[in-house]
Tab-separated table of C-alpha atoms in Angstrom:
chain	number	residue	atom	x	y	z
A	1	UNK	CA	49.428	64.764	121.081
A	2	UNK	CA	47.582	64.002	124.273
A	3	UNK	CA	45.204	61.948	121.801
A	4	UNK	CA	47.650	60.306	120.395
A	5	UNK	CA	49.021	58.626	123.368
A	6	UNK	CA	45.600	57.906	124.931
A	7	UNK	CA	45.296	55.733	121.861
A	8	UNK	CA	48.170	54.481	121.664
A	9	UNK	CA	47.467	53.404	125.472
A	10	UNK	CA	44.484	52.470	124.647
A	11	UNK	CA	45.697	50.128	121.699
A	12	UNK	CA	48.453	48.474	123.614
A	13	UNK	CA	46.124	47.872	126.552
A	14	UNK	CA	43.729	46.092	124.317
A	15	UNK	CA	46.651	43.588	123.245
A	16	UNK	CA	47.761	42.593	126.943
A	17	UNK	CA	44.408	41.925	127.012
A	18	UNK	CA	44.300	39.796	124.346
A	19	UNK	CA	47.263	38.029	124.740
A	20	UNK	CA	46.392	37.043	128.348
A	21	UNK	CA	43.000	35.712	127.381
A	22	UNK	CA	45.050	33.411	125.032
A	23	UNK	CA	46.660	30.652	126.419
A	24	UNK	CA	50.065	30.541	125.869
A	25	UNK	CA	53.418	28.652	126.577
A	26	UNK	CA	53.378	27.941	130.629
A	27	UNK	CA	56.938	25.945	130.560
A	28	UNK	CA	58.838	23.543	128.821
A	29	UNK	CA	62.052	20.658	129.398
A	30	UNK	CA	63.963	18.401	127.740
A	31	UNK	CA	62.774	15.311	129.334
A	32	UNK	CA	64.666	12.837	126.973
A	33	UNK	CA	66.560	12.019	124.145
A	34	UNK	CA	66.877	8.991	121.414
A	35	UNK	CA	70.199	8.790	119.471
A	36	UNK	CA	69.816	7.502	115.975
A	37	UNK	CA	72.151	4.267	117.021
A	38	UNK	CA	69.980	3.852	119.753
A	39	UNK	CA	66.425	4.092	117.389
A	40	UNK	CA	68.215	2.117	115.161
A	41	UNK	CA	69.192	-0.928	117.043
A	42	UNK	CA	65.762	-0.890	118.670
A	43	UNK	CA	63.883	-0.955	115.406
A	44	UNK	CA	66.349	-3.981	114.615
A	45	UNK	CA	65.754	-5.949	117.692
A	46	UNK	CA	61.588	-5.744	117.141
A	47	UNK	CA	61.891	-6.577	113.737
A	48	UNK	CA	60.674	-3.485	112.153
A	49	UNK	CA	62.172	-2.994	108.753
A	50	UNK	CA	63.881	0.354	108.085
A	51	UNK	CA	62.286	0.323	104.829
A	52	UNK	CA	59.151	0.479	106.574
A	53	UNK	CA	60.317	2.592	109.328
A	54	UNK	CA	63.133	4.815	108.459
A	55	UNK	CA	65.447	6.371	111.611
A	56	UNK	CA	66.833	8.788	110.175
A	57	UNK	CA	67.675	11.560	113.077
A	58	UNK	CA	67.867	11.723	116.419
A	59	UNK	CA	65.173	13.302	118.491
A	60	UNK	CA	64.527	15.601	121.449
A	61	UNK	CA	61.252	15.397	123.223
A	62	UNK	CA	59.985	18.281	125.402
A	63	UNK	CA	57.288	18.265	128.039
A	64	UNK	CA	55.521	21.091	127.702
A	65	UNK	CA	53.190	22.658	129.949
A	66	UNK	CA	50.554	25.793	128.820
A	67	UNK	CA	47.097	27.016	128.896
A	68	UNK	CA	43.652	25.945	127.521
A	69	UNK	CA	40.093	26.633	128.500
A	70	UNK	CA	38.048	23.867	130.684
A	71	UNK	CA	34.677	23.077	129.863
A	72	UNK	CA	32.942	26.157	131.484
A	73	UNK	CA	35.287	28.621	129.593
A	74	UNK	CA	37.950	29.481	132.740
A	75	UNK	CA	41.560	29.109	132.095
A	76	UNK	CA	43.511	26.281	133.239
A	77	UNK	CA	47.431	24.631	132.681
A	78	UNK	CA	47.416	21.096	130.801
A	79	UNK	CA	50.596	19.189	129.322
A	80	UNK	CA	51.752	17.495	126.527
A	81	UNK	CA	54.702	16.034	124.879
A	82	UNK	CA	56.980	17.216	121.745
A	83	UNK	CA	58.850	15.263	119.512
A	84	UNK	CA	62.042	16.973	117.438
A	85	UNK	CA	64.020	15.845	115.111
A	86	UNK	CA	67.629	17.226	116.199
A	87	UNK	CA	70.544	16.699	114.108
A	88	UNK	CA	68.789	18.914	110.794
A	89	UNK	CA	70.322	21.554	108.522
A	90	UNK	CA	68.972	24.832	109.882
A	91	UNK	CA	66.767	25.654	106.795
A	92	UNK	CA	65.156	22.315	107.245
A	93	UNK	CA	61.346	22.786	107.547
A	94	UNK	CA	59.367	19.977	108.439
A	95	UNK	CA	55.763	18.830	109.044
A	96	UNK	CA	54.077	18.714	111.917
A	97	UNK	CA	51.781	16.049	113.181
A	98	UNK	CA	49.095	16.072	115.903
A	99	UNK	CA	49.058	12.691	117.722
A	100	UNK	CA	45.959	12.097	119.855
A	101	UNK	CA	46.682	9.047	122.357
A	102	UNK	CA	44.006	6.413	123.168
A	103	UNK	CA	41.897	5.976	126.342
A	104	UNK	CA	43.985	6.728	129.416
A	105	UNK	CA	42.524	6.885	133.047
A	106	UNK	CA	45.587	6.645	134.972
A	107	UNK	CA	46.458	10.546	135.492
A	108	UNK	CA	50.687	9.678	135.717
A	109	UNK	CA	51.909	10.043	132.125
A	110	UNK	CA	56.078	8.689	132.128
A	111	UNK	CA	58.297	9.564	129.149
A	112	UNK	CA	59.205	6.028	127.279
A	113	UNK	CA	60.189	3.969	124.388
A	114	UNK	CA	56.781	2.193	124.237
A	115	UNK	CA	53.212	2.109	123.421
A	116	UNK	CA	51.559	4.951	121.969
A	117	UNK	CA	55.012	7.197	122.252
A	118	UNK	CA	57.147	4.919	119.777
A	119	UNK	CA	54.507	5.619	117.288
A	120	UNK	CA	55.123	9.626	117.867
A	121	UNK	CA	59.390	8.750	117.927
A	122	UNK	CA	58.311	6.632	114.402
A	123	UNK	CA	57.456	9.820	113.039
A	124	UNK	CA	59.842	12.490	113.948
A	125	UNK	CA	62.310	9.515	113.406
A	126	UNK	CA	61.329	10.360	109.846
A	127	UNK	CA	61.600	13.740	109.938
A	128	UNK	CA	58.123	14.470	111.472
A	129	UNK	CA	57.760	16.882	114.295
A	130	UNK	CA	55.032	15.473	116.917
A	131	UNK	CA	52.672	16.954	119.031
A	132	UNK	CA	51.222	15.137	121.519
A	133	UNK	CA	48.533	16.124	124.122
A	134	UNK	CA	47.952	14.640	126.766
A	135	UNK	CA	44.332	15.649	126.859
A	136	UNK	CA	42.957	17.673	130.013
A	137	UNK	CA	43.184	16.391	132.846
A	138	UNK	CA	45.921	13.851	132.542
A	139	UNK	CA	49.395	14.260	132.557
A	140	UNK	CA	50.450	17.098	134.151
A	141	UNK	CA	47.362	18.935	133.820
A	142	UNK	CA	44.837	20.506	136.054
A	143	UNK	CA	41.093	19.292	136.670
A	144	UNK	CA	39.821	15.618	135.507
A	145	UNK	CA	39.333	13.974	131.934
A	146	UNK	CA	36.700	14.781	129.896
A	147	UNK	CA	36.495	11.180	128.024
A	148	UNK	CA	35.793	11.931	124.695
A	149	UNK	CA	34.102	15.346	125.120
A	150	UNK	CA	34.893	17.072	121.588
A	151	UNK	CA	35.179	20.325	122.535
A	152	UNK	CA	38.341	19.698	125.091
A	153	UNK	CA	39.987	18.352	123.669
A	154	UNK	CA	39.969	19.995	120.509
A	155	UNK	CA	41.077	22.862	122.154
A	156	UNK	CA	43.557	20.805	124.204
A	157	UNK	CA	45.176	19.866	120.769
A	158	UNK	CA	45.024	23.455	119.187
A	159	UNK	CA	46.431	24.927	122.389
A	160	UNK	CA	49.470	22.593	122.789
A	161	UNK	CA	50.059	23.835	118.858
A	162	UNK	CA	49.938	27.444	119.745
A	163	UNK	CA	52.232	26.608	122.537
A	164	UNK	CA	55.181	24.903	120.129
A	165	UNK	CA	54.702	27.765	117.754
A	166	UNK	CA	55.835	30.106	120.925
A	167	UNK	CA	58.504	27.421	121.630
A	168	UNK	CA	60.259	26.401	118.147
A	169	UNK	CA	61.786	29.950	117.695
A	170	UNK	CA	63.596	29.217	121.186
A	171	UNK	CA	64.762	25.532	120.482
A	172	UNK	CA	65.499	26.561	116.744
A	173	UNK	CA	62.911	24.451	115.089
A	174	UNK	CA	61.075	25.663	112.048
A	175	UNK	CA	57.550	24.127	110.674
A	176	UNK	CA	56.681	23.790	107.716
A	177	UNK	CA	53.109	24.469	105.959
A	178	UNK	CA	52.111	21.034	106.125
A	179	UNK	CA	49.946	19.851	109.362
A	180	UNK	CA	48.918	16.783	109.727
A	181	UNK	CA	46.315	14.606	112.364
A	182	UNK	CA	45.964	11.181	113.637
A	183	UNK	CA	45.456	9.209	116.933
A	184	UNK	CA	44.002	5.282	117.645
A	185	UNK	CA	40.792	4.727	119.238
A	186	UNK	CA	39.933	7.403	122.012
A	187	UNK	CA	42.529	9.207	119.770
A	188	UNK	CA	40.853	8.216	116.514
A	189	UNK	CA	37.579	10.123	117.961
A	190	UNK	CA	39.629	13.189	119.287
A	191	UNK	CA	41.433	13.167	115.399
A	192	UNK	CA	38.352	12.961	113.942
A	193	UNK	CA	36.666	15.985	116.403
A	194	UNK	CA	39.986	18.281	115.821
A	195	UNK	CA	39.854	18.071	112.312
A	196	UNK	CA	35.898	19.069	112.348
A	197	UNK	CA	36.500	21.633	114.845
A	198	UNK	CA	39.056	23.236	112.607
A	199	UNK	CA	37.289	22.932	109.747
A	200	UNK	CA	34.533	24.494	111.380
A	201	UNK	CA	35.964	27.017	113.365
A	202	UNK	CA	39.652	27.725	113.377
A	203	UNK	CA	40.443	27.346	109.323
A	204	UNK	CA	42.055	30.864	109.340
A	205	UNK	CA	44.589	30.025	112.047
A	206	UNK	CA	44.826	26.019	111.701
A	207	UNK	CA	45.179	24.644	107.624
A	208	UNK	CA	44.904	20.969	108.175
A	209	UNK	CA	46.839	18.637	105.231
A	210	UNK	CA	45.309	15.465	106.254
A	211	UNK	CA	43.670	13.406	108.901
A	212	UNK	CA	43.539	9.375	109.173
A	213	UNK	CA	41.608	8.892	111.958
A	214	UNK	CA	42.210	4.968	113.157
A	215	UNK	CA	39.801	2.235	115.452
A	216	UNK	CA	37.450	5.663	116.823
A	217	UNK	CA	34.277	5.523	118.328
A	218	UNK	CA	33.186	8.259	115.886
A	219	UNK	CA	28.999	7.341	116.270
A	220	UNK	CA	28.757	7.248	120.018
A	221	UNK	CA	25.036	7.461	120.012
A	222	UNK	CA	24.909	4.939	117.159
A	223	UNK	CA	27.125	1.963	116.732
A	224	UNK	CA	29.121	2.181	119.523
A	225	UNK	CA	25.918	2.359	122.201
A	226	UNK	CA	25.777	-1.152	120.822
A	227	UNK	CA	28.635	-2.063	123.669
A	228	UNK	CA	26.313	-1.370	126.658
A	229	UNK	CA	23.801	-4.033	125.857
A	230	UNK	CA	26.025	-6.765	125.719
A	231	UNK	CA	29.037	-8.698	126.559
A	232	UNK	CA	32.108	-6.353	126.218
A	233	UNK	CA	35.813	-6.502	126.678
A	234	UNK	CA	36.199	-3.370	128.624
A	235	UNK	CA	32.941	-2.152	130.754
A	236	UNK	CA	34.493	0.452	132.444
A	237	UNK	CA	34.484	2.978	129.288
A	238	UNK	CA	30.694	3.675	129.826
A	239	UNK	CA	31.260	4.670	133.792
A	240	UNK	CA	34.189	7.129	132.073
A	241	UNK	CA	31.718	8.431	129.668
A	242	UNK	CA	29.004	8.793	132.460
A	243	UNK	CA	31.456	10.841	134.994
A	244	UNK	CA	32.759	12.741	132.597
A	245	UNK	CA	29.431	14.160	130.718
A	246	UNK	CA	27.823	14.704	134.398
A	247	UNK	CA	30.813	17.077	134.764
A	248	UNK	CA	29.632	18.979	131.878
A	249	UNK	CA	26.516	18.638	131.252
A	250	UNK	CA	25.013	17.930	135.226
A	251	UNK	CA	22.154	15.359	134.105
A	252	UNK	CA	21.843	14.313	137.969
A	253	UNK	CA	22.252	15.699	141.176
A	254	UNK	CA	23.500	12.670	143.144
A	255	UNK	CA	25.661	10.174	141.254
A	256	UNK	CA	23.682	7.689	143.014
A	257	UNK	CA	20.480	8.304	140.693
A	258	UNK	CA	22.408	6.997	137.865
A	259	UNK	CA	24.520	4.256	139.248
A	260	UNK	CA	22.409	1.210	141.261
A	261	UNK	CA	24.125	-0.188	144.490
A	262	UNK	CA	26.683	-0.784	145.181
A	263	UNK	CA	28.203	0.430	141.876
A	264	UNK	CA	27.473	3.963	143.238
A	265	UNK	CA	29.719	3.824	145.821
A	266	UNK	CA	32.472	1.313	144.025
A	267	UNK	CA	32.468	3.158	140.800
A	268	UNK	CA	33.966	7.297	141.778
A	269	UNK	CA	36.804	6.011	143.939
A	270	UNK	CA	37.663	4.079	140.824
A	271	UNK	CA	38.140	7.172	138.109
A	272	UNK	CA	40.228	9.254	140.323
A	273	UNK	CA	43.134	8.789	138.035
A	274	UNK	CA	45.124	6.315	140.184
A	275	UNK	CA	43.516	2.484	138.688
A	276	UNK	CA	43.927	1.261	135.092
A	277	UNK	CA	41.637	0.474	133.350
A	278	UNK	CA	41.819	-3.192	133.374
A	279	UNK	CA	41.772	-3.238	136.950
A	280	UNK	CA	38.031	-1.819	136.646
A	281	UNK	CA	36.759	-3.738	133.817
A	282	UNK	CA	37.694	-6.700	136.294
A	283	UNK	CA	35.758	-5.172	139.133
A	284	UNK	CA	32.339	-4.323	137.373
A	285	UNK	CA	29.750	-6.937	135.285
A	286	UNK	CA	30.702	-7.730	131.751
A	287	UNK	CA	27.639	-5.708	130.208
A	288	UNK	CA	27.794	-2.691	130.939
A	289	UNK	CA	24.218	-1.774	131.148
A	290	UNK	CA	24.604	-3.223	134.291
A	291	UNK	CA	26.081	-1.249	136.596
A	292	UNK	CA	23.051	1.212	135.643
A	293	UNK	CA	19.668	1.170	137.857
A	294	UNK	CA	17.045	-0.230	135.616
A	295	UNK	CA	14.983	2.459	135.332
A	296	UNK	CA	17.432	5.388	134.271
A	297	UNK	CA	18.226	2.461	131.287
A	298	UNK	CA	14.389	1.924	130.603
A	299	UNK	CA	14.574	5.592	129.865
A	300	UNK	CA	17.309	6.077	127.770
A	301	UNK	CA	16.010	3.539	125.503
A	302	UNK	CA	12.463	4.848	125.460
A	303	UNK	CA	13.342	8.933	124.516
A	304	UNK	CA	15.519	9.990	122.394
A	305	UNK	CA	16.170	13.358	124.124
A	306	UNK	CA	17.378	11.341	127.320
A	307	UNK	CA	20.206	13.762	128.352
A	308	UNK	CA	23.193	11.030	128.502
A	309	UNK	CA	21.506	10.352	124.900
A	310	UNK	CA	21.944	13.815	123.520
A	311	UNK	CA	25.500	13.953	125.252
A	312	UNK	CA	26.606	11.112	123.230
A	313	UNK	CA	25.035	13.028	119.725
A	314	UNK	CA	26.332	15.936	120.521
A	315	UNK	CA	29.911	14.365	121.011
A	316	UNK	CA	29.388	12.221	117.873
A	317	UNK	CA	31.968	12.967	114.945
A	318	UNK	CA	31.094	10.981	112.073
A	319	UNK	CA	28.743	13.654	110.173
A	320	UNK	CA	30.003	16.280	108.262
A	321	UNK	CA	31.408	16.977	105.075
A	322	UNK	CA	35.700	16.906	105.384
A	323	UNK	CA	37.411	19.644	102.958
A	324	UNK	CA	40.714	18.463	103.206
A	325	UNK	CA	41.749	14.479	103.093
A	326	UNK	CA	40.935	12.028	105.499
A	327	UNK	CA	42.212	8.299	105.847
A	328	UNK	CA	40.071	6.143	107.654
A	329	UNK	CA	41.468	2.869	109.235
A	330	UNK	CA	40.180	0.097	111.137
A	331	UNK	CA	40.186	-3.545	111.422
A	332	UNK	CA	36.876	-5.965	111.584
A	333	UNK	CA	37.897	-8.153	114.455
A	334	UNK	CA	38.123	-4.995	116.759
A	335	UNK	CA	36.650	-6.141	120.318
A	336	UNK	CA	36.689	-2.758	121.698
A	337	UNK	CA	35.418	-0.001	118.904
A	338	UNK	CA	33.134	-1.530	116.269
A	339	UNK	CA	34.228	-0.972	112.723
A	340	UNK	CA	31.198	-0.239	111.875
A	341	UNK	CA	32.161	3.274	113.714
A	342	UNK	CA	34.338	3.948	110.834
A	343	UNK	CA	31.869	2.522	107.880
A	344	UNK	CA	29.027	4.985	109.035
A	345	UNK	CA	31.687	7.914	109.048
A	346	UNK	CA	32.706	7.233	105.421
A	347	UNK	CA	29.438	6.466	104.182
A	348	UNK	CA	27.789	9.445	105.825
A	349	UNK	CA	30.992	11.741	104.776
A	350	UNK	CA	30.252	10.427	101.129
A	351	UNK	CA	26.626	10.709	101.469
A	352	UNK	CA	27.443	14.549	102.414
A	353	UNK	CA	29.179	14.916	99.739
A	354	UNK	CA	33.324	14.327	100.540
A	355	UNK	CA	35.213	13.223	97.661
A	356	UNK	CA	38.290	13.677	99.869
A	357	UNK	CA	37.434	11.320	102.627
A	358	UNK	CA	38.670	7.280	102.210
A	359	UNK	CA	38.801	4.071	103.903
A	360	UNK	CA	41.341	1.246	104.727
A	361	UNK	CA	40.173	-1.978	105.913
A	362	UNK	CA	43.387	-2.742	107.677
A	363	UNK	CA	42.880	-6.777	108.465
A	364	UNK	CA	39.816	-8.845	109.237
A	365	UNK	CA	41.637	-10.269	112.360
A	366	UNK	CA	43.525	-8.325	114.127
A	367	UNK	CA	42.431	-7.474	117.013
A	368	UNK	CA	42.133	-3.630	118.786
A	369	UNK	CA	46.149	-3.583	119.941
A	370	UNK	CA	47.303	-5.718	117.409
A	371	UNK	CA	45.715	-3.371	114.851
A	372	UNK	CA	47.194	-0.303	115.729
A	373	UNK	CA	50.568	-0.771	114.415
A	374	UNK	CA	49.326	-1.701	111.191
A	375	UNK	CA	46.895	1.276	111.014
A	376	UNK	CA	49.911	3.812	112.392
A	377	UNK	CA	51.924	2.140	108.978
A	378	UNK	CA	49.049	2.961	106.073
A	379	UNK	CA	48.592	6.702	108.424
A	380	UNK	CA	51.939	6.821	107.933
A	381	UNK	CA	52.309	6.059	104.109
A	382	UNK	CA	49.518	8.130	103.366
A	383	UNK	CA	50.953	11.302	105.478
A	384	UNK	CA	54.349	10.657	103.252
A	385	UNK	CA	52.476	11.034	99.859
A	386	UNK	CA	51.884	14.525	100.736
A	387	UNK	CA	55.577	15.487	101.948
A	388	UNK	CA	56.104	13.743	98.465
A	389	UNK	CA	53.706	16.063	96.572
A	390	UNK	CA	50.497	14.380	96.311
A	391	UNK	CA	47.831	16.676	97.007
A	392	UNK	CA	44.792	13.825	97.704
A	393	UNK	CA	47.075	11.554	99.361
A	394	UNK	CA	47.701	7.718	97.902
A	395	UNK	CA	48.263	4.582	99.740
A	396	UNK	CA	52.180	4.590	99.217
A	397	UNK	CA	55.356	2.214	97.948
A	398	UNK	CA	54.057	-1.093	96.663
A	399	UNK	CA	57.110	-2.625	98.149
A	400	UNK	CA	56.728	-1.287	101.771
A	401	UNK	CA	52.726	-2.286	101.497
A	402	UNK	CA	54.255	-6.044	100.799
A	403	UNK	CA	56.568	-5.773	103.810
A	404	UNK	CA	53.711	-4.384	106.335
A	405	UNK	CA	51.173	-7.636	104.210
A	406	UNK	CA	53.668	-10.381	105.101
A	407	UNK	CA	53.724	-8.632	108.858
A	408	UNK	CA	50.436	-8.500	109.381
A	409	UNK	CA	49.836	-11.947	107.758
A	410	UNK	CA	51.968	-12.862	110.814
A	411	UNK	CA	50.556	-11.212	113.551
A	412	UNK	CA	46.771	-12.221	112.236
A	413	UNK	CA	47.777	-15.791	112.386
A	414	UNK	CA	48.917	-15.114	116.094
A	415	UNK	CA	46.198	-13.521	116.797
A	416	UNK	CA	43.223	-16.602	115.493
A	417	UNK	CA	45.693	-19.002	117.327
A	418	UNK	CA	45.102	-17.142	120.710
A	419	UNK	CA	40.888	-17.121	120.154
A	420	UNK	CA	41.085	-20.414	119.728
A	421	UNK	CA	42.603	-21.425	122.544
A	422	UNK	CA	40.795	-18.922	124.681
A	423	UNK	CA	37.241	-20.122	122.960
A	424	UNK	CA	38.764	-23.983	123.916
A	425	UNK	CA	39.723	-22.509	127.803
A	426	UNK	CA	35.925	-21.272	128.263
A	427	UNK	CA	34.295	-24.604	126.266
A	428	UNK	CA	36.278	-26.406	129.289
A	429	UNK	CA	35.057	-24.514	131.714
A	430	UNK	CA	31.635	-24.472	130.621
């Protein structure tokens, strides 16, 4: 009997042991919620169609805080949002989606009808529940960004999922089997690096339904190194990429030996979470490159094994082989991710040997913000086929792809109206 309990002892100590190595639900509160009327009237007073856009309950979101691993291994608290559909049946089982924001440097993360959020309300509206990490580092979270470092936030995204799966038995909610990804620019590269990180690694816990990565800078060490050679619309990314792969992979000693004066001082002060960053870009020289010392660039382009090089490989998501559907969008007039980001991810997925992977061209001149909308609408569609059935996914309702045409016919026109003026401003000036 004595044997038994040692065991048993034995056993159970070995899962408290377990379970505290996992991380786990930290904390949660109801930070907000929309009212239907309210959704409703909003959609009407921006013009979105509700055949396009469908409110059809009320939501609850939840700030949630838990654990995940930092880059080293050691377990720290990050935070994320979660959107729920409230006014269900009980036996109502719906989808989940993981929504992966784009770049954000300001650590502060409010709770609001706007940006990147109404796209994750536009869902659960719809009967989609939303996860959405905030990434580590910002938010609520402990430690700094890792900007566009795979593995983080990967396991930022997987660990804010194991959290709601503690949390819906508590708030009532029940998932169903279909899980779905997506995210715009930084979060079109984090989509794309979950869904090849589960595929890779977690397909016995995570099954994945789809993924439509949109506007992500999938071939960092490919197209998108393009951007630090020349004129570009937002500088300050390659600073965040530099401070963020010294933290984990310690190229340099001194900050200084990458950075040339003054940028070396000028630059950390800057990424401490409290600046935007458009109040960087405005602060720094328009090609990136140049904020650099000459000779650590020289380098870089001269071997291939330059560590900043292999960072930017190794963090590179555009080839593998997807097993389950994935929706690429983007839009050629992008000024701040290249499309050709997502061209070399479907032609190298195809080349691999994907018959599951496809692409969306979403507009030839929409710009990087103006795009999104339109991308989140064909993500959308294509997410719905499968609640619908479809087991490859399909581009959805001829008559809702007319409505979002005639929109983005609109916005495009908008859009060449304001380059021409600004090309006119600088022909002026010139």
């Amino acid at each position: 009997m004595r044997i038994v309990y040692f065991i048993f002892f034995l056993l159970n100590s070995f899962l408290l042991m377990a379970q505290s190595s996992t991380p786990i639900l930290v904390s949660y509160e109801l930070v907000r919620t929309y009212t239907k009327e309210a959704l409703q009237q909003k959609w009407k007073e921006q013009g979105v169609p509700q055949a396009v856009a469908p409110v059809r309950y009320s939501i609850d979101v939840y700030e949630i805080i838990y654990r995940t691993k930092w880059h080293d291994g050691s377990t720290i608290q990050a935070s994320g949002l979660y959107f729920v559909p409230i006014d269900t049946t009980k036996e109502e089982r719906m989808p989940m989606v993981c929504y992966h924001h784009g770049t954000q440097i300001k650590r502060d993360r409010k709770v609001r009808l706007g940006g990147e959020q109404a796209i994750c309300v536009g869902f659960a509206a719809d009967g989609y529940l939303v996860a959405r990490p905030d990434y580590i580092g910002l938010g609520k979270g402990e430690k700094k960004h890792l900007y566009h470092h795979v593995p983080t936030q990967s396991g930022a995204s997987m660990d804010l999922l194991r959290a709601i799966k503690e949390l819906n038995p508590r708030i009532g909610v029940v998932q169903n089997d279909l899980l779905f990804a997506t995210g715009y620019s930084q979060g079109g590269h984090a989509t794309m690096g979950f869904h090849k990180t589960v595929q890779e690694a977690y397909s016995d816990e995570f099954k994945i339904t789809a993924s439509a990565p949109m506007s992500g800078a999938y071939d960092l060490a490919g197209v998108q190194e393009e951007t630090m050679f020349k004129e570009y619309s937002h500088p300050g990314y390659l600073p965040y990429l530099f401070f963020s792969f010294q933290e984990v992979y310690g190229f340099y000693e001194n900050i200084s030996e990458i950075f040339k004066a003054p940028y070396d001082t000028i630059l950390p002060p800057l990424y401490k979470g409290k600046h935007s960053m458009g109040y960087i870009n405005r602060l720094i020289p328009s090609v990136p490159k140049d904020v650099i010392r000459p000779e650590v660039v020289e380098q870089y382009l001269a071997n291939d094994d330059f560590p900043f090089k292999k960072a930017l490989r190794e963090n590179s998501v555009h080839d593998w082989k997807p097993e389950q559907p994935v929706l690429l969008c983007y839009c050629q007039a992008d000024e701040q991710v290249s499309y050709k980001n997502s061209l070399v991810a479907y032609e190298q997925m195809k080349a691999n040997g994907s018959e599951l992977v496809r692409i969306k061209h979403v507009n030839k001149h929409l710009g990087h913000n103006d795009c999104a909308m339109f991308a989140v609408m064909h993500t959308k569609m294509f997410f719905d086929s499968f609640r619908k059935g479809s087991k490859k996914g399909n581009a959805g309702p001829l008559t809702k792809r007319f409505l979002i045409g005639i929109g983005k016919s609109s916005v495009a026109k908008k859009a060449k109206k304001r380059r021409r003026l600004r090309a006119k401003a600088l022909a002026t000036q010139e």
